[in-house]
mmCIF file of C-alpha atoms in Angstrom:
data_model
loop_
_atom_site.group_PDB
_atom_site.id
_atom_site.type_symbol
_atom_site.label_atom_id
_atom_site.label_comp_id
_atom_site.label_asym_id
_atom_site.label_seq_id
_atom_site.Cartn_x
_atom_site.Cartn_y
_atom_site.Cartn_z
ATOM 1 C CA UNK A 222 0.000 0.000 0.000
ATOM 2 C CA UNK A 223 1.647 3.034 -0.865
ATOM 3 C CA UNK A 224 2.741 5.453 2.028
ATOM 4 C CA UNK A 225 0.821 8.406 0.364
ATOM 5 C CA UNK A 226 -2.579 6.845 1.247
ATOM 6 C CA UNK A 227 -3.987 9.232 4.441
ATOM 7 C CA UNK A 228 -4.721 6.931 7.410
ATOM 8 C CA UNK A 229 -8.370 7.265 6.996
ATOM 9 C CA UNK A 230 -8.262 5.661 3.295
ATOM 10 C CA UNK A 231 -5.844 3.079 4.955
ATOM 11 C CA UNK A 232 -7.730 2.158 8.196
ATOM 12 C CA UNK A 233 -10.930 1.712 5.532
ATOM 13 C CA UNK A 234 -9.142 -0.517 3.195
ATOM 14 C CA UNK A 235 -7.165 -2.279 5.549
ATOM 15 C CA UNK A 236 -10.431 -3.303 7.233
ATOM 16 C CA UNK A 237 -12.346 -4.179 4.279
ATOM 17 C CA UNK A 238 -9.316 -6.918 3.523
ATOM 18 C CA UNK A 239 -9.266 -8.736 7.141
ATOM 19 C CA UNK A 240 -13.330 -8.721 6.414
ATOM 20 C CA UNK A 241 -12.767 -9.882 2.685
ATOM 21 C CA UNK A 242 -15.352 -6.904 2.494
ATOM 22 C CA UNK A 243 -14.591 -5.970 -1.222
ATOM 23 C CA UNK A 244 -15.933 -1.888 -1.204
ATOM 24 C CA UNK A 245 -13.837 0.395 1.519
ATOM 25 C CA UNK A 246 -16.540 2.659 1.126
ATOM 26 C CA UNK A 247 -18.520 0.433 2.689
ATOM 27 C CA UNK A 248 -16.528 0.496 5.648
ATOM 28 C CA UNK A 249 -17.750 3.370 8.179
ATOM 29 C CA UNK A 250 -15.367 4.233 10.923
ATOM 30 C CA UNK A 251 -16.684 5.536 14.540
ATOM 31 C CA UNK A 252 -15.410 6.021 18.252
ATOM 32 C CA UNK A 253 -15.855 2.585 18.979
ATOM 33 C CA UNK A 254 -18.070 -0.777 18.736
ATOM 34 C CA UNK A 255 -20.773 0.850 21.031
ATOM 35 C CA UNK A 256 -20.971 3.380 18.398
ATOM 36 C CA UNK A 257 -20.885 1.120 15.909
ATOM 37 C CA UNK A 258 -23.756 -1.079 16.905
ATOM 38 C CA UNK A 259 -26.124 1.797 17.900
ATOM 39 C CA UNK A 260 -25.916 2.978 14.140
ATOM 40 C CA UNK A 261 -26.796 -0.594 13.299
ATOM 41 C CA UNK A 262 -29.568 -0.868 15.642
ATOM 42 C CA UNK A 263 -30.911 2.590 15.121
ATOM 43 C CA UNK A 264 -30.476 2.864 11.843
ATOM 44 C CA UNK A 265 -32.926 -0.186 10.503
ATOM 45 C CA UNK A 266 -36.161 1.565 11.360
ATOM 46 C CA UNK A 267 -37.474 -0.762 13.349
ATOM 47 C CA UNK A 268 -40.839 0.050 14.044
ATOM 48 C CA UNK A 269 -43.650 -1.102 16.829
ATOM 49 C CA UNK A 270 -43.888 -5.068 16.207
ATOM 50 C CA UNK A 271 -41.010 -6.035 14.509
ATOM 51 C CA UNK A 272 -39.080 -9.088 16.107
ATOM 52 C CA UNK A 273 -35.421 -8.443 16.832
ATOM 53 C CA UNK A 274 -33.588 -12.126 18.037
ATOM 54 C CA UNK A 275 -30.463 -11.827 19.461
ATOM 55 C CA UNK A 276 -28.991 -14.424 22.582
ATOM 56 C CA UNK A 277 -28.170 -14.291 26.061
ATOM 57 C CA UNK A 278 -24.193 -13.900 25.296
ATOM 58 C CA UNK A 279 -24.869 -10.284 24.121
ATOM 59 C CA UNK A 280 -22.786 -7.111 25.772
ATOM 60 C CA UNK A 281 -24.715 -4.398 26.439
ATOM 61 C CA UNK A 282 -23.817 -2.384 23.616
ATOM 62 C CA UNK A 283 -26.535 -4.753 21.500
ATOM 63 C CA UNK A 284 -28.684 -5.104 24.926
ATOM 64 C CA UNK A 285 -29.652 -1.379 25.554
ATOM 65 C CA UNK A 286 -30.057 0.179 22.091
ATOM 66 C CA UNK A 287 -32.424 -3.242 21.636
ATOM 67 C CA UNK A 288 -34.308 -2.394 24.866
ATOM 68 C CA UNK A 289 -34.046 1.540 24.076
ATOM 69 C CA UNK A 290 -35.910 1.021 20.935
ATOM 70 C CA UNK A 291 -38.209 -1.585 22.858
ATOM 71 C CA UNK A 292 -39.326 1.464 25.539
ATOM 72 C CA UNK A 293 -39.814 3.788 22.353
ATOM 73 C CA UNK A 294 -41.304 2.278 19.641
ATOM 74 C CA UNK A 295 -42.338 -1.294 20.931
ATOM 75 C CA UNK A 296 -39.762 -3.364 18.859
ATOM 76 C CA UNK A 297 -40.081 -7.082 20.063
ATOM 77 C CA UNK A 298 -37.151 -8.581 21.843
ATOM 78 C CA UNK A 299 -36.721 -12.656 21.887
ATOM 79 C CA UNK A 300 -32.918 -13.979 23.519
ATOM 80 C CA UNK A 301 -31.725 -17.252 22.403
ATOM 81 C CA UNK A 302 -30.637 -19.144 25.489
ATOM 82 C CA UNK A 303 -27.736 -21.488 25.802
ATOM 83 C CA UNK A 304 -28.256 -25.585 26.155
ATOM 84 C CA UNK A 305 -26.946 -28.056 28.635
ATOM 85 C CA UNK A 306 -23.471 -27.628 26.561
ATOM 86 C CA UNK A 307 -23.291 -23.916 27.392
ATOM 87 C CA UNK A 308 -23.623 -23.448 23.594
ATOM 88 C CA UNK A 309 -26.370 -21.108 22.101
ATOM 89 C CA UNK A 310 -29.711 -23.542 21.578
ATOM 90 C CA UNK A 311 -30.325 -23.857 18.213
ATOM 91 C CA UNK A 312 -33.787 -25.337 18.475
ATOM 92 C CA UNK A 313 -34.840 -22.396 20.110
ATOM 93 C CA UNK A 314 -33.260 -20.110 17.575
ATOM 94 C CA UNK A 315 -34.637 -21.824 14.843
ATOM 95 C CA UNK A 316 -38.504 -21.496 16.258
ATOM 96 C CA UNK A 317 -37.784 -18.267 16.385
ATOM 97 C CA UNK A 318 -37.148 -17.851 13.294
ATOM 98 C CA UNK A 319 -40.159 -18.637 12.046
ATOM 99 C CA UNK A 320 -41.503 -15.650 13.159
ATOM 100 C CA UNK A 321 -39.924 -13.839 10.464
ATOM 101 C CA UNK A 322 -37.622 -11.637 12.020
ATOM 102 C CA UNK A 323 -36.301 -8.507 10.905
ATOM 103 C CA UNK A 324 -32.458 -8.263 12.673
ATOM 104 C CA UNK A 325 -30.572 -10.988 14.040
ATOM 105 C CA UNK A 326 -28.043 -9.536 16.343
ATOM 106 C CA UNK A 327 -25.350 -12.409 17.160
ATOM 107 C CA UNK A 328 -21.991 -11.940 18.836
ATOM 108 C CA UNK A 329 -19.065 -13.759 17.557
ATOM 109 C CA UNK A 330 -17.413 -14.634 20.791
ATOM 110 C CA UNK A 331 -18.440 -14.142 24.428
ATOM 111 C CA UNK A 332 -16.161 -11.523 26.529
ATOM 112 C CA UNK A 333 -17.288 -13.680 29.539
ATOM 113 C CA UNK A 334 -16.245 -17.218 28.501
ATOM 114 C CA UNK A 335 -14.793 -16.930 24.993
ATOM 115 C CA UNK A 336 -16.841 -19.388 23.704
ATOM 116 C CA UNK A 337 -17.713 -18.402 19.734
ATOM 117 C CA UNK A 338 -20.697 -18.561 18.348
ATOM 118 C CA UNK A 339 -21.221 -21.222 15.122
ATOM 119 C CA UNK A 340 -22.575 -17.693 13.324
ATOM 120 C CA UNK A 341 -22.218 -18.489 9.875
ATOM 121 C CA UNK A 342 -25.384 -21.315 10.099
ATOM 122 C CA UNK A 343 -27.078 -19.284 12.140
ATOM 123 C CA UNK A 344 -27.044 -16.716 10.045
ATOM 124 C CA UNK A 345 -27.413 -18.848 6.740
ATOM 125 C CA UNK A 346 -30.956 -19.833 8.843
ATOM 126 C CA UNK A 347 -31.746 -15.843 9.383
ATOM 127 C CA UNK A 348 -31.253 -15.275 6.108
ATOM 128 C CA UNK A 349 -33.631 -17.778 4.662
ATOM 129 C CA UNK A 350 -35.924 -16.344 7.009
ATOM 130 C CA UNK A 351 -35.508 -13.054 5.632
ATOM 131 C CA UNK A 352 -33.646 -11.394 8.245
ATOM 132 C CA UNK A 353 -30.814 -8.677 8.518
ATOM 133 C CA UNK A 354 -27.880 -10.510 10.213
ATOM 134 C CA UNK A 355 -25.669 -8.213 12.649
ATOM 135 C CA UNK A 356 -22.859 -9.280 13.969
ATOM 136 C CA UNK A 357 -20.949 -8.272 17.118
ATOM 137 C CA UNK A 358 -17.624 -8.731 16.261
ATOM 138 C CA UNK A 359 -16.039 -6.919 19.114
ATOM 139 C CA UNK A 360 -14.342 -9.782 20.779
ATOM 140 C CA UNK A 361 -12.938 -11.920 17.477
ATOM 141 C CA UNK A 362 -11.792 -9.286 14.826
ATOM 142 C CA UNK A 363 -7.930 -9.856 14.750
ATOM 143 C CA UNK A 364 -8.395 -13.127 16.625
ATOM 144 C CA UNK A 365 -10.283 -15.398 14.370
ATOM 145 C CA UNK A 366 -11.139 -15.171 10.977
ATOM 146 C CA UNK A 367 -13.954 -12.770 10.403
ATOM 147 C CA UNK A 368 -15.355 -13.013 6.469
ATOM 148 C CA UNK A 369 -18.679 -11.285 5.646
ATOM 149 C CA UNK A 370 -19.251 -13.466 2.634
ATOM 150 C CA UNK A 371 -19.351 -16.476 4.342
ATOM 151 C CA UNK A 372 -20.721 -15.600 7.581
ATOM 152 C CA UNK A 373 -23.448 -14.081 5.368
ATOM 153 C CA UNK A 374 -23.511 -11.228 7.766
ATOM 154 C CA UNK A 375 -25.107 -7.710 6.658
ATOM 155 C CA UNK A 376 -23.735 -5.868 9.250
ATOM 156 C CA UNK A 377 -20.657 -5.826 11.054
ATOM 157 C CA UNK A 378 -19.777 -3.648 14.401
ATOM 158 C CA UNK A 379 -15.853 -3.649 15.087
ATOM 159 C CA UNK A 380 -13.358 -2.155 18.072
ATOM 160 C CA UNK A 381 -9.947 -0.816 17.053
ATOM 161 C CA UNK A 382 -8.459 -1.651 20.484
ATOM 162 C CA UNK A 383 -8.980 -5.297 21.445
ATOM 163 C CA UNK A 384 -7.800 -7.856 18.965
ATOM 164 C CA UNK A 385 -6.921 -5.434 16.338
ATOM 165 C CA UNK A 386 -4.196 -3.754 18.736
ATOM 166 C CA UNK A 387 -5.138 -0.155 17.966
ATOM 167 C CA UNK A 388 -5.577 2.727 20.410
ATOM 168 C CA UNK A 389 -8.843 3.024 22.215
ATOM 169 C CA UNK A 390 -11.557 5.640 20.600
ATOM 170 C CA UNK A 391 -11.446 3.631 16.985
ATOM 171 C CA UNK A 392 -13.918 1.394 15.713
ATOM 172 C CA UNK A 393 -15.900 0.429 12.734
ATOM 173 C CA UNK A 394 -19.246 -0.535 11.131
ATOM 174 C CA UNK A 395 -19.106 -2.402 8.237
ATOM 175 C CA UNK A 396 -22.329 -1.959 5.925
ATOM 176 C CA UNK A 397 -23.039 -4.640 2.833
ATOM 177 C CA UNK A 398 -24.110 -2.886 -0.411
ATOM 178 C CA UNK A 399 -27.512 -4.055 -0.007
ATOM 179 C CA UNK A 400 -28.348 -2.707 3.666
ATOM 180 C CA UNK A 401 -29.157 1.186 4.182
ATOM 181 C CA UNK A 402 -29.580 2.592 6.954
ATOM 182 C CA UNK A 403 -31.074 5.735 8.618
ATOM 183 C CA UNK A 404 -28.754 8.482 8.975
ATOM 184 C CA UNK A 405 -28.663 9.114 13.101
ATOM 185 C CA UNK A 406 -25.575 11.134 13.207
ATOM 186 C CA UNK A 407 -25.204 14.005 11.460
ATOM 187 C CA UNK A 408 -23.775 17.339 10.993
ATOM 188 C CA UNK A 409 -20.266 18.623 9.450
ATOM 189 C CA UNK A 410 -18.136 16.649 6.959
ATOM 190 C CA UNK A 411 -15.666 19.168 5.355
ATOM 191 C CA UNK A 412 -17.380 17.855 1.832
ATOM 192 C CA UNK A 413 -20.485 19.107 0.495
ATOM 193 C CA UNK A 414 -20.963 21.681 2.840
ATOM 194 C CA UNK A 415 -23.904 23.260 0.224
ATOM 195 C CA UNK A 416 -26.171 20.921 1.134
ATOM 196 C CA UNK A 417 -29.134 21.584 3.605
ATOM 197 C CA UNK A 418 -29.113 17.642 4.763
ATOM 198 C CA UNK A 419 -26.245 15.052 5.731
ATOM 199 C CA UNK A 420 -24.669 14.042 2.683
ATOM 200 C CA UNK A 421 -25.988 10.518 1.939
ATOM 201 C CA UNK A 422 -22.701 8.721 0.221
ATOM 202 C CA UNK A 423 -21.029 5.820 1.662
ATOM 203 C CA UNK A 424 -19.019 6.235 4.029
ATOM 204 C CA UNK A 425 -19.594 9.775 4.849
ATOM 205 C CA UNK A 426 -23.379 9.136 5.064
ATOM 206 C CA UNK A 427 -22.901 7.799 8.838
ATOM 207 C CA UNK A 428 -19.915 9.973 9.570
ATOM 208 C CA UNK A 429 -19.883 13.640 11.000
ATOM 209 C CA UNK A 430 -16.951 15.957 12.941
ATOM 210 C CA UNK A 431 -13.762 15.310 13.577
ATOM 211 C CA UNK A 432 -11.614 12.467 13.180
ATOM 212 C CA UNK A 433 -9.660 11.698 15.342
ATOM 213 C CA UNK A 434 -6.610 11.502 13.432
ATOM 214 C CA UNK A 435 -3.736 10.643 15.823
ATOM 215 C CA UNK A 436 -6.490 7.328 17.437
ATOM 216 C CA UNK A 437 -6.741 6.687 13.352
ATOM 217 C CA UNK A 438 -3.315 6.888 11.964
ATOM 218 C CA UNK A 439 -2.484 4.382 15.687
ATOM 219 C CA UNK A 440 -4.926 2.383 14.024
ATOM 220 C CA UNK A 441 -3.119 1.887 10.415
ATOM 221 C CA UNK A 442 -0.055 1.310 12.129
ATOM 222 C CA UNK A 443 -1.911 -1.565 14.430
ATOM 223 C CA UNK A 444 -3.085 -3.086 11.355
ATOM 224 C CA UNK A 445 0.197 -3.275 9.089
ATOM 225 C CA UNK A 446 1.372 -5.176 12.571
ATOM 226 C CA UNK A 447 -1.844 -7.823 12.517
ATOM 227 C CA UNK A 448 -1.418 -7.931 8.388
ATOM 228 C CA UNK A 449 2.290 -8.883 9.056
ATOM 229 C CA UNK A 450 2.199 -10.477 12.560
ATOM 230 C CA UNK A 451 -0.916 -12.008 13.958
ATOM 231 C CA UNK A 452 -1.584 -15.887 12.885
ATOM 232 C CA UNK A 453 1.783 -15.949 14.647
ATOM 233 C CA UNK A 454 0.189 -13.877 17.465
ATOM 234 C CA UNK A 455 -2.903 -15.521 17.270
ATOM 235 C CA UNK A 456 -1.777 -19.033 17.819
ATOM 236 C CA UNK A 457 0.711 -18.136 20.577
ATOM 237 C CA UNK A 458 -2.322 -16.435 22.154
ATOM 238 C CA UNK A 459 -4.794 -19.833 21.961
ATOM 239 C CA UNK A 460 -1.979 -21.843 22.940
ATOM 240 C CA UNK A 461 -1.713 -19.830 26.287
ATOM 241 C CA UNK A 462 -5.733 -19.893 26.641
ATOM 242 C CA UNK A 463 -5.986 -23.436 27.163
ATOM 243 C CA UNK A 464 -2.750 -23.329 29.401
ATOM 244 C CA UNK A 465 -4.748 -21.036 31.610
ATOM 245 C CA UNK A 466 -8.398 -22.375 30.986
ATOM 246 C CA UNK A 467 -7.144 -26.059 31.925
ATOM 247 C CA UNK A 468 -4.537 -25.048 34.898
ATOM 248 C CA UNK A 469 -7.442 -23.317 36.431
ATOM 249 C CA UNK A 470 -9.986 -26.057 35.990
ATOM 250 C CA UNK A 471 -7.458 -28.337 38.059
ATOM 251 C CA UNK A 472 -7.248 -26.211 41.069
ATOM 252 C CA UNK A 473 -8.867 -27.102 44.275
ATOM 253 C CA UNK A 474 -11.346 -24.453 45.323
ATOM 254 C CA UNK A 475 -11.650 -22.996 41.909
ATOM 255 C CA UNK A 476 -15.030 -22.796 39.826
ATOM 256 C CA UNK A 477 -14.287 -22.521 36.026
ATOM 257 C CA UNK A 478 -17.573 -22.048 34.041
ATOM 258 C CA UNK A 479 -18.338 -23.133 30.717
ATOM 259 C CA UNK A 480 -15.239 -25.605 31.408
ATOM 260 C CA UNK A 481 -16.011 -27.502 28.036
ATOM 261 C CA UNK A 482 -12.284 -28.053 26.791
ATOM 262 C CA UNK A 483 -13.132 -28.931 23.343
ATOM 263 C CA UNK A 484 -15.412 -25.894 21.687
ATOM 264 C CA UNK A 485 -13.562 -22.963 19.839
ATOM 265 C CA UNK A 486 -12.751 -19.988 22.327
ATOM 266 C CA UNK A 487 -11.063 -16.663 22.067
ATOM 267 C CA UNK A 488 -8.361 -17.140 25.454
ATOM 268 C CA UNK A 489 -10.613 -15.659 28.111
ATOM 269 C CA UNK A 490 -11.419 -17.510 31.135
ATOM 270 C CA UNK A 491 -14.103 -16.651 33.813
ATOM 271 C CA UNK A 492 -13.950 -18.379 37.519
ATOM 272 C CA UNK A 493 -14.594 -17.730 41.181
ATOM 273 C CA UNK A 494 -12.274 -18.661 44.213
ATOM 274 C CA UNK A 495 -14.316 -20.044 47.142
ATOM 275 C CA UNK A 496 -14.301 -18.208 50.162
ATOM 276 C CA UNK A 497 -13.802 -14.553 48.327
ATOM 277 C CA UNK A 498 -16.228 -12.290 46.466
ATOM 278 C CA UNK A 499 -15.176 -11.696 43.133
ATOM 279 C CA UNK A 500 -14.357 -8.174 43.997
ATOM 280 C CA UNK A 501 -12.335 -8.810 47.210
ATOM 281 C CA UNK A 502 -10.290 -11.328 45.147
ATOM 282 C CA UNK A 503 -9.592 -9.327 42.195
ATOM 283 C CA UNK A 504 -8.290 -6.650 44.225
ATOM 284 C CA UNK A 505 -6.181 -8.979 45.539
ATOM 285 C CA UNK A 506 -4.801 -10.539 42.900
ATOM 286 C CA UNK A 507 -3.565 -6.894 41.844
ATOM 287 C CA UNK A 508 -2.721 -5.416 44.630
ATOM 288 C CA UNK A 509 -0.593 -8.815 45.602
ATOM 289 C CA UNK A 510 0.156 -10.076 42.537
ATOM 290 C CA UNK A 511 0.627 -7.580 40.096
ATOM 291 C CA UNK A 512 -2.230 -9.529 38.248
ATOM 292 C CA UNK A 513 -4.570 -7.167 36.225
ATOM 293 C CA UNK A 514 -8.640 -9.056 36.228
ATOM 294 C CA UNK A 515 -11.696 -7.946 36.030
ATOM 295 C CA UNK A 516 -14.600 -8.555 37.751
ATOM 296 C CA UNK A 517 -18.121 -7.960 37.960
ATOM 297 C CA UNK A 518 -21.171 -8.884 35.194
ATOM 298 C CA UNK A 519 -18.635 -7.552 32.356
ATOM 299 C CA UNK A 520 -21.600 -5.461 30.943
ATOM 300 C CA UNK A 521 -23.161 -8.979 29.666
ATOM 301 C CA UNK A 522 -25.696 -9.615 32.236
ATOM 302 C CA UNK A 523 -27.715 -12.318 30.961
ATOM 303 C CA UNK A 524 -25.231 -14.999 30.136
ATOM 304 C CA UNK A 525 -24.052 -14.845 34.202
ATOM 305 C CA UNK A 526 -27.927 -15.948 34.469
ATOM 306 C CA UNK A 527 -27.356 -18.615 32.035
ATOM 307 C CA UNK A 528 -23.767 -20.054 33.031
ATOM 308 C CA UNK A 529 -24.696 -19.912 37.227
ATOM 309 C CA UNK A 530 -22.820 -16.906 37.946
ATOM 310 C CA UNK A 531 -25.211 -14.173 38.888
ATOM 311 C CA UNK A 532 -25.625 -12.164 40.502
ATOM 312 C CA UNK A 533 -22.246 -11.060 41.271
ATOM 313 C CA UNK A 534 -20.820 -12.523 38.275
ATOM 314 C CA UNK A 535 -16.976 -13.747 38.056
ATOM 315 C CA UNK A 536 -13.374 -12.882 37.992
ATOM 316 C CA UNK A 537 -12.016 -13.044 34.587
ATOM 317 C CA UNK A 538 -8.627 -13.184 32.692
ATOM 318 C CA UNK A 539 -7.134 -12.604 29.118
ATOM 319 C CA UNK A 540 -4.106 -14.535 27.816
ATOM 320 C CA UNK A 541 -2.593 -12.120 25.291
ATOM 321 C CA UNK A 542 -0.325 -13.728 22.712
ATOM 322 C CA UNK A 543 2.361 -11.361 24.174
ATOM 323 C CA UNK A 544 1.718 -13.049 27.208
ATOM 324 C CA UNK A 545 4.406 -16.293 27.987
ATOM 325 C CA UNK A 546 3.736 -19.210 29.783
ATOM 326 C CA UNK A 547 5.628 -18.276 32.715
ATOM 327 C CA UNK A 548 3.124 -15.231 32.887
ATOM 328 C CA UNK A 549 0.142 -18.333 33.067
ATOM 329 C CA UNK A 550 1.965 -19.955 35.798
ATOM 330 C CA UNK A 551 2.262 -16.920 37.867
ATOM 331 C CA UNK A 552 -1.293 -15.977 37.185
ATOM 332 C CA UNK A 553 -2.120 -19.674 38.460
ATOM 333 C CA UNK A 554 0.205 -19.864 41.477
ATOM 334 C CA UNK A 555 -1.583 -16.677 42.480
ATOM 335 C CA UNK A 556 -5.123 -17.728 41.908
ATOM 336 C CA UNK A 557 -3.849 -21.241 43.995
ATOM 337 C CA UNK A 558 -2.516 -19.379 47.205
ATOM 338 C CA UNK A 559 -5.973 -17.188 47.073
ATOM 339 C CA UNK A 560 -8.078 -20.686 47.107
ATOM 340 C CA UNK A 561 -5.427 -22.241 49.758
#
C-alpha cells in the first residue's frame, strides 16, 4: 500500500481486507463498537412489532439500544438461550425464526467465557428467514477469521483496540451494499458543505466531525502489525488460553464455568475462588500479585444468568499472545494461594 494513502483511506481498506469486504466505502469508521452497533440498531427503522432475536451472550452495547428502541417504539425482543453444553440452543433459535424476524443480532465470541458462536449457520438460517444478520464482532476481529461473505452477515460492528491492537476511541461498522440505513448522526463533513441535509454517500453518510486523526493513523499502524504479525500472534495467544483455561480447571477451590475443553474460544477464562467475592479477590490478585482481572457482570448480564454466575458474576482473565507461559503460571500460582 503506498505510504501516500492518508490513514483514513488506509484504516478503511485495511479493514475491508481482514473482512474480505470488497468496497472500503462500505466500511464506516466511529469512536468505537458501542458506536458502531447503535448505528446498526438505530439505523434499521425498526418500528412497533417487529421481532429483533439476538442471545443471552450479548454485551450491552446490542442489549440497551435493543431495549431503548423496545421502551420507544415497541420493537419485540426474543434472547436465544444457551443448552446443557453452554452453547447457544439452536432449536430455540430456529422457532424463532419462524416468526420472520427482521435483525438478528449475534456476537461472535463471548467476553465472559470466549466461547464463539457457530454464526455463519445461524445466520445462513436468518437469512432464509428473511432477516438482517448483525454481527458483534467486538471480541474476534484480529483473533479469528472474520469473512462477511461467508458468515453471510449484513452488518458488522468492530473495536480498534482489542484484537486489532489499535488505540482506544477507533472502531468500525461495516455496511453490505444491499443494507441502508437511517442516517442518526449528522452534521459537518468538510465535503459538500452546500447541502441543507447530511450528505448521503457511503461512508460519509454515517460519519460527521472530527476524526480523530492521531487514534486513526495508531490504528493503520496496528493493522500493518496484525497484516504482518498475527496468525503468529494468534496461535501463541490460543496456545496460552488453554494453558490457563485447563490449569485453572485443576485447582482445588476454583469454579471454572463453561469448562467444556473442546469448543472454539477466544483465550478468556471466567472463575470464582471459594471463600472470596469476586471483587475482594480481584483486588487482591492486583494489589498482591501484580495480576490485572476484572470482575463484575462484564456489561453482559444475561449470560451470568445462564452459566450460574449471577448475581455477582466472576473474575475473569485474558491470555494475550504477548503473554508467555511463565506469565500463566504466575497468574495460576496466584489464583492457587488465594483458594489455599
Amino acid at each position: 500500500m503506498s505510504t501516500s494513502v492518508d490513514v483514513i483511506t488506509e484504516c478503511r481498506q485495511r479493514l475491508a481486507a481482514l473482512l474480505h469486504a470488497g468496497d472500503p466505502t462500505r466500511i464506516v469508521l466511529t469512536t468505537h463498537a458501542t458506536q458502531s452497533l447503535n448505528f446498526a440498531v438505530l439505523g434499521l427503522g425498526l418500528a412497533a412489532g417487529d421481532l429483533v432475536v439476538t442471545t443471552v451472550t450479548e454485551h450491552n452495547s446490542v442489549l440497551r439500544p435493543l431495549q431503548h428502541l423496545a421502551d420507544r417504539v415497541g420493537i419485540r425482543i426474543a434472547y436465544v438461550p444457551l443448552d446443557e453444553e453452554g452453547a447457544l440452543d439452536q432449536k430455540v433459535y430456529q422457532e424463532l425464526l419462524d416468526d420472520k424476524p427482521r435483525l438478528v443480532a449475534v456476537n461472535h465470541a463471548s467476553n465472559v467465557t470466549g466461547r464463539v458462536n457457530p454464526v455463519a449457520p445461524l445466520f445462513d438460517w436468518a437469512k432464509q428467514a428473511g432477516a438482517i444478520t448483525l454481527l458483534d464482532a467486538s471480541q474476534s476481529m484480529g483473533l479469528i477469521p472474520v469473512d462477511v461473505s461467508e458468515l453471510q452477515a449484513d452488518l458488522v460492528a468492530i473495536t480498534g483496540h482489542k484484537g486489532l491492537h489499535g488505540p482506544t476511541g477507533t472502531g468500525a461498522l461495516f455496511v453490505a451494499a444491499d443494507v441502508e440505513l437511517e442516517q442518526v448522526f449528522v452534521g459537518g463533513t468538510g465535503v459538500r458543505s452546500d447541502l441543507v441535509r447530511h450528505p448521503a454517500d457511503m461512508p460519509v453518510r454515517h460519519e460527521a466531525g472530527t476524526y480523530d486523526m492521531p487514534a486513526f493513523a495508531g490504528l493503520a499502524a496496528a493493522l500493518r502489525w496484525v497484516e504482518s504479525r498475527e496468525p503468529e500472534y494468534c496461535a501463541r495467544e490460543q496456545e496460552l488460553g488453554r494453558h490457563l483455561r485447563a490449569g485453572l480447571q485443576a485447582l482445588s477451590g476454583v469454579t471454572l464455568f463453561d469448562a467444556q475443553a473442546d469448543v472454539e474460544r477466544t483465550a478468556i477464562a471466567s472463575f470464582r475462588i471459594g471463600g472470596w467475592t469476586v471483587e475482594e479477590a480481584g483486588f487482591a490478585l492486583n494489589a498482591s500479585y501484580g495480576i490485572d482481572c476484572r470482575t463484575g457482570l462484564h456489561c453482559a448480564p444475561l449470560i451470568h444468568q445462564a452459566i450460574g454466575s449471577a448475581p455477582d458474576g466472576t473474575i475473569r482473565f485474558s491470555a494475550s499472545g504477548f503473554n508467555t507461559a511463565d506469565d500463566i503460571e504466575q497468574a495460576l500460582a496466584a489464583v492457587r494461594h488465594l483458594a489455599s
